Short mmCIF file of C-alpha atoms in Angstrom, two decimals:
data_model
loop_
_atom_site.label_atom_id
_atom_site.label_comp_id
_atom_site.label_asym_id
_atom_site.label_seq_id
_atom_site.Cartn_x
_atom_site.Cartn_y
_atom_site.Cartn_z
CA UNK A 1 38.07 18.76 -151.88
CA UNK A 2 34.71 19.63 -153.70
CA UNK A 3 31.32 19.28 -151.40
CA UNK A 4 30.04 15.67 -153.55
CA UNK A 5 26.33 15.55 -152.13
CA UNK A 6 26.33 12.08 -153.13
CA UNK A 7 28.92 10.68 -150.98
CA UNK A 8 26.57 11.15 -148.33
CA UNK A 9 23.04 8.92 -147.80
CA UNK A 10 20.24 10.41 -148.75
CA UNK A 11 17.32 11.19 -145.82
CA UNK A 12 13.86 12.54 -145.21
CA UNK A 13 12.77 15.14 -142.38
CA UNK A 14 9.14 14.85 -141.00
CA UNK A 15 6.93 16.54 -138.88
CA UNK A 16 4.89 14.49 -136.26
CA UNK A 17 2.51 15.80 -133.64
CA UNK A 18 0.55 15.29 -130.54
CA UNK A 19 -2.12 17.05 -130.48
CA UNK A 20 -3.50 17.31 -127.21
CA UNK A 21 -7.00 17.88 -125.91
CA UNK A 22 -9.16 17.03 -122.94
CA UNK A 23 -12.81 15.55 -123.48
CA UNK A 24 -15.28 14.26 -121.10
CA UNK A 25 -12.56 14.90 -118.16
CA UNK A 26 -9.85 13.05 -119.64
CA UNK A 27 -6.23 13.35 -121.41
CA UNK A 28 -6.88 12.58 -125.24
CA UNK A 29 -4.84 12.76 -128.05
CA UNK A 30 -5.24 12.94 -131.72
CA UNK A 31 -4.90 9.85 -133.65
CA UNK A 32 -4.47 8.38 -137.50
CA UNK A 33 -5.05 4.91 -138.79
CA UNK A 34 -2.65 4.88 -141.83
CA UNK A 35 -4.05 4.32 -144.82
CA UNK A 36 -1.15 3.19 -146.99
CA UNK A 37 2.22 1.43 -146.06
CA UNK A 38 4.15 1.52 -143.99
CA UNK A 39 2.40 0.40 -140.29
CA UNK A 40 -0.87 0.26 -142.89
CA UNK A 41 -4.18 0.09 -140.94
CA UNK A 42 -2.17 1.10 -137.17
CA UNK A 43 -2.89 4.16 -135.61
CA UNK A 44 -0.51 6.59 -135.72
CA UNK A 45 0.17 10.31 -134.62
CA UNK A 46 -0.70 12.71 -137.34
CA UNK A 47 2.42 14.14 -139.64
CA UNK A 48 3.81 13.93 -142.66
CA UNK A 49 6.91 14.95 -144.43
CA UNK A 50 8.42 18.42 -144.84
CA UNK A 51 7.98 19.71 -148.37
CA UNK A 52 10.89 21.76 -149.86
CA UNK A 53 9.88 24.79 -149.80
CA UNK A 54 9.15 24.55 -145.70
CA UNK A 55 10.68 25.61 -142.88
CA UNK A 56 9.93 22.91 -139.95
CA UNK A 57 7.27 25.51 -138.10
CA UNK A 58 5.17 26.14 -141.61
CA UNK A 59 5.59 22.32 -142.20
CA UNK A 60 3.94 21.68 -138.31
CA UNK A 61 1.47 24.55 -138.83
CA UNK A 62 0.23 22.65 -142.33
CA UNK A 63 -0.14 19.21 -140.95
CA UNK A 64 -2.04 20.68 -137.96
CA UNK A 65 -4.52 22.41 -140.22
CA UNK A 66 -5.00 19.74 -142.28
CA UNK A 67 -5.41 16.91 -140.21
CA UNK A 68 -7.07 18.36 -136.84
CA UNK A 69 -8.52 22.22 -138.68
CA UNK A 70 -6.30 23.84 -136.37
CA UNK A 71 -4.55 26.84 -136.97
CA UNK A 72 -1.16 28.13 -134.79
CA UNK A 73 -2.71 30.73 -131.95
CA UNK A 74 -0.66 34.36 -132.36
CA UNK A 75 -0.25 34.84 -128.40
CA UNK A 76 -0.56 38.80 -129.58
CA UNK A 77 -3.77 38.06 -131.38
CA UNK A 78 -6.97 37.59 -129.79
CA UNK A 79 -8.25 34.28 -129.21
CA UNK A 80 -9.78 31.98 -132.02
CA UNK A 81 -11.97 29.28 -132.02
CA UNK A 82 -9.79 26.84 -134.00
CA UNK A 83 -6.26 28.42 -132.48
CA UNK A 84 -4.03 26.13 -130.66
CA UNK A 85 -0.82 26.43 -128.63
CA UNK A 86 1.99 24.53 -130.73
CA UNK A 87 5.53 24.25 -130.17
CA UNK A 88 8.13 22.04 -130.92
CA UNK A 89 8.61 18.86 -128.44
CA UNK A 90 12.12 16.90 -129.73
CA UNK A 91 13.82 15.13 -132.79
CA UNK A 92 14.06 11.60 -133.40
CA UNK A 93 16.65 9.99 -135.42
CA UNK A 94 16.74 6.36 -134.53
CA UNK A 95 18.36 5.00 -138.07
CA UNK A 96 15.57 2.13 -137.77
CA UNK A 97 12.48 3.97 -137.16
CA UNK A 98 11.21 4.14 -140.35
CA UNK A 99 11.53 1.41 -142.78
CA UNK A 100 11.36 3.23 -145.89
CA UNK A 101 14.29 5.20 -145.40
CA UNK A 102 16.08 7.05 -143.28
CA UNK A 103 13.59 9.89 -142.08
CA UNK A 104 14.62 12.10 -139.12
CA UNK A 105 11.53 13.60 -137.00
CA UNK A 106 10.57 16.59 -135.50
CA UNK A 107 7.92 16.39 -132.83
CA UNK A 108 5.78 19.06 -132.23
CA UNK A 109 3.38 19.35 -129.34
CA UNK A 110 -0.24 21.09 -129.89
CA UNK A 111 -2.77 21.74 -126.99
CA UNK A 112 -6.17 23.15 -127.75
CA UNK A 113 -9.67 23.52 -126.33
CA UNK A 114 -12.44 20.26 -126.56
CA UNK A 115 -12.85 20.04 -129.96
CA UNK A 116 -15.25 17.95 -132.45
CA UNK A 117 -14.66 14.90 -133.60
CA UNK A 118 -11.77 15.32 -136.61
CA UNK A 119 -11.59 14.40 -140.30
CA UNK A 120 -9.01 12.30 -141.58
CA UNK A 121 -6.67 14.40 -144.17
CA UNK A 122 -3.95 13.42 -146.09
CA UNK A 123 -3.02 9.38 -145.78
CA UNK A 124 -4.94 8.53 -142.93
CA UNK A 125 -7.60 5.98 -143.35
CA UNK A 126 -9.41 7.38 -140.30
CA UNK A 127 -9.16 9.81 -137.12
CA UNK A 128 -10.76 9.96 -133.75
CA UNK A 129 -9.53 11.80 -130.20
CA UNK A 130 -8.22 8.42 -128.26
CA UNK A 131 -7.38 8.87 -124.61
CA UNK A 132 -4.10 8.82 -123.97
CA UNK A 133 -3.93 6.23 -121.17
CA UNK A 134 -5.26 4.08 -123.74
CA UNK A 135 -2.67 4.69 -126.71
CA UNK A 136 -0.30 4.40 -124.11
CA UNK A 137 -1.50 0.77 -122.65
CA UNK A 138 1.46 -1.46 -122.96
CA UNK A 139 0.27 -4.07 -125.43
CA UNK A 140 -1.08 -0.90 -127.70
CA UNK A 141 -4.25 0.39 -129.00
CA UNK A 142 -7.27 -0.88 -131.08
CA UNK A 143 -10.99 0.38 -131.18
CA UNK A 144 -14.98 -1.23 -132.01
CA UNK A 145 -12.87 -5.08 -131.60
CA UNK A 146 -9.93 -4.77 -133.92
CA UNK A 147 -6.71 -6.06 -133.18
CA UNK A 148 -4.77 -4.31 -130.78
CA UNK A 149 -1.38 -2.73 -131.74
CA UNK A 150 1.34 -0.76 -131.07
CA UNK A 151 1.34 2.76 -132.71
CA UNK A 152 3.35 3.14 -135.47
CA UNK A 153 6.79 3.75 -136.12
CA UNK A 154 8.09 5.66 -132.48
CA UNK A 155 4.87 7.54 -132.21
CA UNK A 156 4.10 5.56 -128.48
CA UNK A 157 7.72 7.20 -127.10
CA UNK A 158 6.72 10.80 -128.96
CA UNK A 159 3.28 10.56 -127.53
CA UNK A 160 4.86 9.99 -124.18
CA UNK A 161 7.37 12.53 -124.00
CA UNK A 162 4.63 15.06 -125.11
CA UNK A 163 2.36 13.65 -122.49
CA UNK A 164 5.36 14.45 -120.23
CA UNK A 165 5.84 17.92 -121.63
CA UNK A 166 2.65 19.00 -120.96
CA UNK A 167 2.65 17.59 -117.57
CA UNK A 168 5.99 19.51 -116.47
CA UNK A 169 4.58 22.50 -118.04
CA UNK A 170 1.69 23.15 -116.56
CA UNK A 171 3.35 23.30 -112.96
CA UNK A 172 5.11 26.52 -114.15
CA UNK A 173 3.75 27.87 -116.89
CA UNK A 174 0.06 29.05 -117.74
CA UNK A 175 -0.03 26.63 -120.67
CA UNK A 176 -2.89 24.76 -118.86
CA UNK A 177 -5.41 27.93 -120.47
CA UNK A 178 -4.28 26.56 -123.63
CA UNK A 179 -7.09 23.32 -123.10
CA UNK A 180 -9.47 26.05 -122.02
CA UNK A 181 -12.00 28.10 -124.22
CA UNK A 182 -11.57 31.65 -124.52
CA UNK A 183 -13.45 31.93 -120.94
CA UNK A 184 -14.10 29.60 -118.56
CA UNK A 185 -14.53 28.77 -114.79
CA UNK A 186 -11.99 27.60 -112.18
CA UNK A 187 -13.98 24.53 -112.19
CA UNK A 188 -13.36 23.80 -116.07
CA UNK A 189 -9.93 25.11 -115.36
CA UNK A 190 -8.97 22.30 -112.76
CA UNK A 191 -10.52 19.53 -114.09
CA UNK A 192 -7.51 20.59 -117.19
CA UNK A 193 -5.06 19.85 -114.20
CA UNK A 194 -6.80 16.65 -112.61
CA UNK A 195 -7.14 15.28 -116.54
CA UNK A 196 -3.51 16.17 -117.68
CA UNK A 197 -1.61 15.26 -114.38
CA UNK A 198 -4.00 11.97 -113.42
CA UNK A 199 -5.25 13.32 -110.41
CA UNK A 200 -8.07 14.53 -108.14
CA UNK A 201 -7.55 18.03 -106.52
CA UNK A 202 -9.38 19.56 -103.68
CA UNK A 203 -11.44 22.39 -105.12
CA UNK A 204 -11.05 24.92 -102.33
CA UNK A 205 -7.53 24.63 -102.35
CA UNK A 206 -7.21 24.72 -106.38
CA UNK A 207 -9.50 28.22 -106.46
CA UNK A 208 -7.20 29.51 -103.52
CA UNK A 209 -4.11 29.05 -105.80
CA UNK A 210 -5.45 29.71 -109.05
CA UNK A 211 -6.74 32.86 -108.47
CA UNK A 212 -3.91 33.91 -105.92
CA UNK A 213 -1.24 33.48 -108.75
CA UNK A 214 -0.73 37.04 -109.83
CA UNK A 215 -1.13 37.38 -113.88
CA UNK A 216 -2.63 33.92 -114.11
CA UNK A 217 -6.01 34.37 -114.29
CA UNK A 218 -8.24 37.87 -115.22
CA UNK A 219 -12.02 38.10 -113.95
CA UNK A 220 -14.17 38.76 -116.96
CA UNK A 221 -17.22 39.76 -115.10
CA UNK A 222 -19.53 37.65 -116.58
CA UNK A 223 -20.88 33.91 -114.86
CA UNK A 224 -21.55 30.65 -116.28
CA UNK A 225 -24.21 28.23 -115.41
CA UNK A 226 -23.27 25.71 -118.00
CA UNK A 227 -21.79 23.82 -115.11
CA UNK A 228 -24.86 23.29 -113.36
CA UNK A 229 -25.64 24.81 -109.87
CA UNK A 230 -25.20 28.88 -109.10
CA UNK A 231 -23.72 30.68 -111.62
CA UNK A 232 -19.57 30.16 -111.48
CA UNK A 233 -17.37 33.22 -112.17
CA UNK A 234 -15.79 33.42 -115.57
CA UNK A 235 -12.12 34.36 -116.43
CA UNK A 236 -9.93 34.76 -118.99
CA UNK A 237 -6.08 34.17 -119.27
CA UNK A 238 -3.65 36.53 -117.86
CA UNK A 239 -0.48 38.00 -119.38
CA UNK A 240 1.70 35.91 -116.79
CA UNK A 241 3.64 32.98 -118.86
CA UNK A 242 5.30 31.91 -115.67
CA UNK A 243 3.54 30.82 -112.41
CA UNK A 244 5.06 32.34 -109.17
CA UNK A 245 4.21 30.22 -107.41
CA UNK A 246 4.16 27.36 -109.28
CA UNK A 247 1.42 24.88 -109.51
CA UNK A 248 3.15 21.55 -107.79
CA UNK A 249 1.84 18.62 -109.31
CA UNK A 250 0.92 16.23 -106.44
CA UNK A 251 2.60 12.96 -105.98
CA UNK A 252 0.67 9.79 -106.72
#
């Protein structure tokens, strides 16, 4: 029989994404406060829907520039200010996650560098860098004395899982630079761990590790003082993508 697209329901594809960053020592993520309905006036994790002429990785790329300034970083290119690590997390299809319709999502995770405080694009109402333990706090998420609420739609169980993501990652893979400026000290470098995994690390040990990883980390031979005290060595990211040995993350 003839392919009849109509028999079929009509649906919507989406792009959501955590954007990950770490400010003043801590896990924070990039949220929205819709500006129109659905979930109006929540916060929410920045996205949108994939235009017809996308592919899902130009549809991720666009959201991220237009609602953090980010652009995708080109591992063969050399580093930019505004480049961040992106790459896609999971889908979510839950037929009730979206009550306009039904909208499957793909997640996709960004980490980058401290960044300034962002500019709301698109729908959103507003935008700020919340910390994640915050978003995450079981009765949700509200700022200067509104009320607090859930994120909208799924976002809570995408922000997780990307929380998660870059968790697991950073034990064996070098993905942990990606939070780092172009150079930076061991210092800056483990206080990206102790932020992302939720921990305190002994600094002696950490520096042993680090710098005993072969292809993790590259001596630029230049210092730093911008962390107060004697001048700290500055490196840059190796070529190694995967950590032999890897960096366990310590059990809390």
């Amino acid at each position: 029989m003839p392919y009849d697209p109509s028999a079929f329901p009509p649906f919507a594809v989406t792009v959501d994404l955590v954007v990950l960053t770490v400010r003043r020592h801590a896990l924070c993520a990039l949220a929205v406060r819709r500006g129109e309905p659905p979930f109006q006036g929540r916060w929410a994790l920045p996205g949108g829907f994939v235009r017809e002429d996308e592919d899902l990785a130009q549809a991720a790329a666009r959201e991220l520039e237009e609602e953090a300034g980010l652009c995708v970083h080109d591992p063969a290119a050399p580093v930019q200010d505004n480049g961040a690590h992106l790459e896609q997390l999971a889908t979510y299809g839950d037929p009730g996650r979206d009550p306009r319709m039904r909208v499957v999502s793909v997640a996709h995770l960004a980490l980058a560098p401290d960044l300034p405080a962002p500019r709301p694009g698109g729908d959103a109402g507003d935008a700020r860098w919340a910390s994640v333990a915050e978003l995450l706090q079981q009765d949700g998420y509200g700022r200067d004395g509104e009320a607090v609420a859930p994120l909208a739609f799924d976002h809570a169980r995408i922000l997780a899982d990307g929380v998660e993501r870059a968790r697991s990652k950073i034990e064996y893979s070098s993905l942990a630079t990606a939070f780092c400026p172009p150079e930076f000290t061991v210092g800056e470098l483990r206080r990206v761990y102790e932020a992302v995994w939720g921990v305190a690390l002994d600094p002696r040990n950490f520096h042993r590790k680090v710098t005993g990883t072969p292809g993790f980390l590259v001596p630029t031979g230049g210092t730093t003082t911008r962390q107060g005290g004697r001048p700290a060595q500055l490196f840059r990211a190796g070529g190694a993508t995967l950590l032999n040995p890897p960096m366990l993350r310590p059990e809390v």
